[in-house]
mmCIF file of C-alpha atoms in Angstrom:
data_model
loop_
_atom_site.group_PDB
_atom_site.id
_atom_site.type_symbol
_atom_site.label_atom_id
_atom_site.label_comp_id
_atom_site.label_asym_id
_atom_site.label_seq_id
_atom_site.Cartn_x
_atom_site.Cartn_y
_atom_site.Cartn_z
ATOM 1 C CA THR A 1 58.121 -47.189 146.325
ATOM 2 C CA GLN A 2 59.453 -44.590 148.707
ATOM 3 C CA LEU A 3 63.185 -45.210 148.734
ATOM 4 C CA LEU A 4 65.499 -43.427 151.118
ATOM 5 C CA GLU A 5 69.128 -43.767 150.119
ATOM 6 C CA GLN A 6 71.767 -43.002 152.704
ATOM 7 C CA SER A 7 75.389 -42.219 152.005
ATOM 8 C CA PRO A 8 77.936 -43.224 152.855
ATOM 9 C CA GLN A 9 76.976 -46.776 153.782
ATOM 10 C CA PHE A 10 79.994 -47.112 156.029
ATOM 11 C CA LEU A 11 82.268 -44.527 157.597
ATOM 12 C CA SER A 12 85.364 -45.147 159.675
ATOM 13 C CA ILE A 13 86.982 -42.061 161.195
ATOM 14 C CA GLN A 14 89.252 -40.972 164.015
ATOM 15 C CA GLU A 15 88.046 -39.315 167.180
ATOM 16 C CA GLY A 16 87.747 -35.551 166.732
ATOM 17 C CA GLU A 17 86.909 -35.607 163.038
ATOM 18 C CA ASN A 18 83.743 -34.144 161.571
ATOM 19 C CA LEU A 19 81.373 -36.077 159.325
ATOM 20 C CA THR A 20 78.152 -35.710 157.379
ATOM 21 C CA VAL A 21 75.630 -38.414 156.553
ATOM 22 C CA TYR A 22 73.139 -37.855 153.772
ATOM 23 C CA CYS A 23 69.610 -39.181 153.302
ATOM 24 C CA ASN A 24 68.103 -38.678 149.855
ATOM 25 C CA SER A 25 64.840 -39.511 148.155
ATOM 26 C CA SER A 26 62.807 -38.564 145.123
ATOM 27 C CA SER A 27 59.692 -38.497 147.318
ATOM 28 C CA VAL A 28 58.411 -35.677 149.490
ATOM 29 C CA PHE A 29 57.969 -36.493 153.161
ATOM 30 C CA SER A 30 55.822 -34.725 155.727
ATOM 31 C CA SER A 31 58.427 -35.458 158.364
ATOM 32 C CA LEU A 32 61.757 -37.147 158.627
ATOM 33 C CA GLN A 33 63.236 -38.792 161.674
ATOM 34 C CA TRP A 34 66.778 -39.841 162.483
ATOM 35 C CA TYR A 35 67.390 -42.901 164.612
ATOM 36 C CA ARG A 36 70.492 -44.532 166.014
ATOM 37 C CA GLN A 37 70.710 -48.276 166.476
ATOM 38 C CA GLU A 38 73.155 -50.147 168.690
ATOM 39 C CA PRO A 39 73.904 -53.853 168.121
ATOM 40 C CA GLY A 40 71.188 -56.078 169.588
ATOM 41 C CA GLU A 41 68.818 -53.177 170.215
ATOM 42 C CA GLY A 42 65.997 -51.412 168.437
ATOM 43 C CA PRO A 43 66.400 -48.006 166.788
ATOM 44 C CA VAL A 44 66.226 -45.032 169.157
ATOM 45 C CA LEU A 45 64.965 -41.661 168.004
ATOM 46 C CA LEU A 46 67.448 -38.786 167.789
ATOM 47 C CA VAL A 47 65.353 -36.059 166.178
ATOM 48 C CA THR A 48 62.299 -35.293 164.061
ATOM 49 C CA VAL A 49 62.329 -32.581 161.380
ATOM 50 C CA VAL A 50 59.082 -31.371 159.881
ATOM 51 C CA THR A 51 59.540 -28.051 158.093
ATOM 52 C CA GLY A 52 61.483 -27.679 154.837
ATOM 53 C CA GLY A 53 64.829 -26.033 155.560
ATOM 54 C CA GLU A 54 64.571 -26.770 159.268
ATOM 55 C CA VAL A 55 67.801 -27.167 161.218
ATOM 56 C CA LYS A 56 67.923 -28.851 164.609
ATOM 57 C CA LYS A 57 70.897 -29.254 166.900
ATOM 58 C CA LEU A 58 71.404 -31.933 169.484
ATOM 59 C CA LYS A 59 74.737 -31.229 171.216
ATOM 60 C CA ARG A 60 77.378 -32.081 168.568
ATOM 61 C CA LEU A 61 74.769 -33.347 166.075
ATOM 62 C CA THR A 62 73.163 -31.014 163.528
ATOM 63 C CA PHE A 63 70.212 -32.180 161.471
ATOM 64 C CA GLN A 64 68.844 -30.421 158.418
ATOM 65 C CA PHE A 65 65.710 -31.073 156.392
ATOM 66 C CA GLY A 66 65.939 -30.087 152.736
ATOM 67 C CA ASP A 67 63.851 -27.174 151.458
ATOM 68 C CA ALA A 68 61.819 -29.522 149.287
ATOM 69 C CA ARG A 69 61.451 -32.057 152.119
ATOM 70 C CA LYS A 70 63.021 -34.805 150.005
ATOM 71 C CA ASP A 71 66.379 -35.046 151.712
ATOM 72 C CA SER A 72 68.118 -34.584 155.007
ATOM 73 C CA SER A 73 71.596 -34.526 156.467
ATOM 74 C CA LEU A 74 73.184 -35.327 159.791
ATOM 75 C CA HIS A 75 76.442 -33.586 160.669
ATOM 76 C CA ILE A 76 78.515 -34.667 163.663
ATOM 77 C CA THR A 77 81.191 -32.333 164.961
ATOM 78 C CA ALA A 78 84.239 -33.682 166.760
ATOM 79 C CA ALA A 79 83.096 -37.303 166.682
ATOM 80 C CA GLN A 80 83.683 -39.471 169.725
ATOM 81 C CA PRO A 81 83.902 -43.268 170.082
ATOM 82 C CA GLY A 82 80.500 -43.158 171.776
ATOM 83 C CA ASP A 83 79.001 -41.958 168.483
ATOM 84 C CA THR A 84 79.725 -45.361 166.940
ATOM 85 C CA GLY A 85 76.562 -47.033 165.686
ATOM 86 C CA LEU A 86 74.104 -47.438 162.828
ATOM 87 C CA TYR A 87 72.378 -44.194 161.847
ATOM 88 C CA LEU A 88 69.015 -44.497 160.133
ATOM 89 C CA CYS A 89 66.830 -41.882 158.550
ATOM 90 C CA ALA A 90 63.115 -42.616 158.281
ATOM 91 C CA GLY A 91 60.454 -40.718 156.393
ATOM 92 C CA GLU A 92 56.736 -40.424 156.887
ATOM 93 C CA LYS A 93 54.604 -39.582 153.860
ATOM 94 C CA ASN A 94 51.602 -38.077 155.627
ATOM 95 C CA THR A 95 50.722 -37.221 159.188
ATOM 96 C CA GLY A 96 48.147 -39.960 159.399
ATOM 97 C CA PHE A 97 50.400 -42.230 161.426
ATOM 98 C CA GLN A 98 51.317 -44.242 158.410
ATOM 99 C CA LYS A 99 54.400 -46.394 158.315
ATOM 100 C CA LEU A 100 57.865 -44.959 158.563
ATOM 101 C CA VAL A 101 60.068 -45.882 155.609
ATOM 102 C CA PHE A 102 63.622 -46.445 156.720
ATOM 103 C CA GLY A 103 66.756 -45.521 154.839
ATOM 104 C CA THR A 104 69.518 -47.928 153.931
ATOM 105 C CA GLY A 105 71.575 -46.948 156.984
ATOM 106 C CA THR A 106 75.036 -45.558 157.646
ATOM 107 C CA ARG A 107 77.333 -47.535 159.891
ATOM 108 C CA LEU A 108 79.723 -45.213 161.733
ATOM 109 C CA LEU A 109 82.879 -46.362 163.492
ATOM 110 C CA VAL A 110 84.802 -43.776 165.491
ATOM 111 C CA SER A 111 88.211 -44.953 166.655
ATOM 112 C CA PRO A 112 90.049 -43.422 169.632
ATOM 113 C CA GLU B 1 60.456 -44.275 181.184
ATOM 114 C CA PRO B 2 57.883 -46.639 179.631
ATOM 115 C CA GLU B 3 59.291 -48.995 177.054
ATOM 116 C CA VAL B 4 58.221 -51.544 174.488
ATOM 117 C CA THR B 5 59.087 -55.077 175.546
ATOM 118 C CA GLN B 6 59.465 -58.067 173.275
ATOM 119 C CA THR B 7 59.683 -61.768 174.012
ATOM 120 C CA PRO B 8 61.478 -63.985 173.418
ATOM 121 C CA SER B 9 64.766 -62.246 172.680
ATOM 122 C CA HIS B 10 65.845 -65.190 170.530
ATOM 123 C CA GLN B 11 63.726 -67.894 168.894
ATOM 124 C CA VAL B 12 65.096 -70.859 166.999
ATOM 125 C CA THR B 13 62.643 -72.892 164.971
ATOM 126 C CA GLN B 14 62.622 -75.451 162.210
ATOM 127 C CA MET B 15 61.397 -74.639 158.734
ATOM 128 C CA GLY B 16 57.658 -75.148 158.429
ATOM 129 C CA GLN B 17 56.946 -74.561 162.102
ATOM 130 C CA GLU B 18 54.692 -71.816 163.441
ATOM 131 C CA VAL B 19 56.147 -69.073 165.616
ATOM 132 C CA ILE B 20 54.506 -66.338 167.659
ATOM 133 C CA LEU B 21 56.495 -63.241 168.525
ATOM 134 C CA ARG B 22 55.148 -61.237 171.422
ATOM 135 C CA CYS B 23 55.227 -57.538 172.174
ATOM 136 C CA VAL B 24 53.879 -55.333 174.934
ATOM 137 C CA PRO B 25 53.626 -51.791 173.557
ATOM 138 C CA ILE B 26 53.652 -48.679 175.712
ATOM 139 C CA SER B 27 50.323 -48.634 177.488
ATOM 140 C CA ASN B 28 48.780 -45.377 176.257
ATOM 141 C CA HIS B 29 49.957 -45.739 172.656
ATOM 142 C CA LEU B 30 47.434 -46.212 169.892
ATOM 143 C CA TYR B 31 49.459 -47.283 166.837
ATOM 144 C CA PHE B 32 51.446 -50.475 166.587
ATOM 145 C CA TYR B 33 53.934 -51.736 164.042
ATOM 146 C CA TRP B 34 56.081 -54.708 163.175
ATOM 147 C CA TYR B 35 59.348 -54.233 161.301
ATOM 148 C CA ARG B 36 62.047 -56.717 160.441
ATOM 149 C CA GLN B 37 65.760 -56.394 159.786
ATOM 150 C CA ILE B 38 67.636 -59.139 158.010
ATOM 151 C CA LEU B 39 71.262 -59.245 159.179
ATOM 152 C CA GLY B 40 73.205 -56.407 157.607
ATOM 153 C CA GLN B 41 70.216 -55.037 155.742
ATOM 154 C CA LYS B 42 67.758 -52.199 156.168
ATOM 155 C CA VAL B 43 64.817 -52.018 158.558
ATOM 156 C CA GLU B 44 61.748 -53.126 156.569
ATOM 157 C CA PHE B 45 58.129 -52.323 157.338
ATOM 158 C CA LEU B 46 55.810 -55.295 157.744
ATOM 159 C CA VAL B 47 52.496 -54.078 159.121
ATOM 160 C CA SER B 48 50.772 -51.297 161.025
ATOM 161 C CA PHE B 49 47.792 -51.791 163.347
ATOM 162 C CA TYR B 50 45.286 -49.297 164.685
ATOM 163 C CA ASN B 51 41.880 -49.572 166.297
ATOM 164 C CA ASN B 52 42.125 -53.362 166.345
ATOM 165 C CA GLU B 53 42.718 -53.768 162.659
ATOM 166 C CA ILE B 54 45.522 -53.703 160.135
ATOM 167 C CA SER B 55 45.881 -50.217 158.652
ATOM 168 C CA GLU B 56 48.673 -51.000 156.203
ATOM 169 C CA LYS B 57 50.841 -53.950 155.245
ATOM 170 C CA SER B 58 53.800 -54.490 152.975
ATOM 171 C CA GLU B 59 54.403 -57.058 150.240
ATOM 172 C CA ILE B 60 56.433 -59.067 152.752
ATOM 173 C CA PHE B 61 53.360 -59.500 154.954
ATOM 174 C CA ASP B 62 51.754 -62.313 152.984
ATOM 175 C CA ASP B 63 49.192 -64.922 154.044
ATOM 176 C CA GLN B 64 51.755 -66.638 156.251
ATOM 177 C CA PHE B 65 51.796 -63.628 158.572
ATOM 178 C CA SER B 66 49.112 -62.416 160.956
ATOM 179 C CA VAL B 67 48.886 -59.975 163.847
ATOM 180 C CA GLU B 68 46.653 -59.854 166.874
ATOM 181 C CA ARG B 69 46.028 -57.701 169.887
ATOM 182 C CA PRO B 70 44.216 -60.310 171.932
ATOM 183 C CA ASP B 71 43.855 -58.655 175.305
ATOM 184 C CA GLY B 72 44.455 -54.912 174.980
ATOM 185 C CA SER B 73 48.071 -55.105 176.084
ATOM 186 C CA ASN B 74 49.868 -57.720 174.009
ATOM 187 C CA PHE B 75 50.529 -57.356 170.284
ATOM 188 C CA THR B 76 51.606 -60.538 168.533
ATOM 189 C CA LEU B 77 53.067 -61.470 165.172
ATOM 190 C CA LYS B 78 52.439 -65.013 163.986
ATOM 191 C CA ILE B 79 54.263 -66.722 161.152
ATOM 192 C CA ARG B 80 52.332 -69.863 160.243
ATOM 193 C CA SER B 81 54.918 -71.863 158.343
ATOM 194 C CA THR B 82 58.386 -70.414 158.670
ATOM 195 C CA LYS B 83 60.875 -70.360 155.809
ATOM 196 C CA LEU B 84 64.631 -70.014 155.938
ATOM 197 C CA GLU B 85 64.355 -66.481 154.575
ATOM 198 C CA ASP B 86 62.201 -65.447 157.538
ATOM 199 C CA SER B 87 65.358 -65.462 159.667
ATOM 200 C CA ALA B 88 65.756 -61.867 160.855
ATOM 201 C CA MET B 89 65.408 -59.492 163.778
ATOM 202 C CA TYR B 90 61.755 -58.619 164.271
ATOM 203 C CA PHE B 91 61.045 -55.289 165.919
ATOM 204 C CA CYS B 92 57.773 -54.198 167.435
ATOM 205 C CA ALA B 93 57.110 -50.465 167.719
ATOM 206 C CA SER B 94 54.362 -48.249 169.057
ATOM 207 C CA ARG B 95 53.557 -44.582 168.936
ATOM 208 C CA SER B 96 51.098 -42.262 170.634
ATOM 209 C CA GLY B 97 48.286 -40.421 168.909
ATOM 210 C CA THR B 98 50.197 -37.133 168.773
ATOM 211 C CA VAL B 99 51.141 -35.834 165.312
ATOM 212 C CA GLY B 100 54.872 -36.136 164.687
ATOM 213 C CA SER B 101 55.366 -38.571 167.547
ATOM 214 C CA PRO B 102 58.268 -40.982 167.217
ATOM 215 C CA LEU B 103 58.149 -44.725 167.052
ATOM 216 C CA HIS B 104 59.299 -46.436 170.226
ATOM 217 C CA PHE B 105 60.976 -49.715 169.372
ATOM 218 C CA GLY B 106 61.473 -52.828 171.425
ATOM 219 C CA ASN B 107 64.829 -54.577 171.480
ATOM 220 C CA GLY B 108 63.650 -57.129 168.983
ATOM 221 C CA THR B 109 63.329 -60.888 168.666
ATOM 222 C CA ARG B 110 66.033 -62.650 166.736
ATOM 223 C CA LEU B 111 64.320 -65.396 164.745
ATOM 224 C CA THR B 112 66.507 -68.161 163.369
ATOM 225 C CA VAL B 113 64.883 -70.675 161.026
ATOM 226 C CA THR B 114 66.896 -73.835 160.444
#
C-alpha cells in the first residue's frame, strides 16, 4: 500500500506567519502533485513536481520534491486568510496514467 | 476553461437502493477516475477507466460498484445496493493523455444513505 502521510494534520496560524506542510512516504513516486480543496468543491491542482530535488515556486508557495522522490514539502510565506483550505499531496507511481494516491491532508486555517 | 461536471450535487437514498452518479469529463480527456471522500477523511481512489474499460480498481470497488461510459461523453458510477457506509462525497476526475498531466476534478456528489 502506497501511504502518503501528511503533517501536521491541522494548522491554525495568524496572518503573516510562515508554515511548512510535509508529505512523507516509504514509496518512490514518479511524480507528486499538490492540490488544494475548498469546502464543497473538488481538489484543484497547485503544482506537479517530477525530478528529485526539484523546487517550484508559485507566488508565496514553495514546493520541494525530495531527492529520493519519497517526500515533498509545501512552504507558505506570509500566509493570508485566503490560503485557508485543505492541502493534499498526491503521488503517482509510474507515468502510465495510473491512479493518484492522496495523502492524509493538512487543514490550514489562517486568521486575520 | 473546460471543467468536469457532476450531477446531482446531492443525492439522498435509502439503504439497499441503487444510485447512479453522473459525470461529464473534459471532452478531449482520455483517462477517467472516481474517488470518494468520507467526511473528514482522506480522498480515496475507487476506479480508473481508459479505452472503455477499467484499468485499475481499489478494494473499495467491490461487486456493488460499476462504471460505464455509455455514450462517449458521460461517465457514470453505479452503486447497486447502497449501504450506510457508502455515504461520502464522490468525485469524478479526468486527465488528458499528456505525461504528468493533472487530474481535473468535478465538484462532487454528496451521497447520503439513510
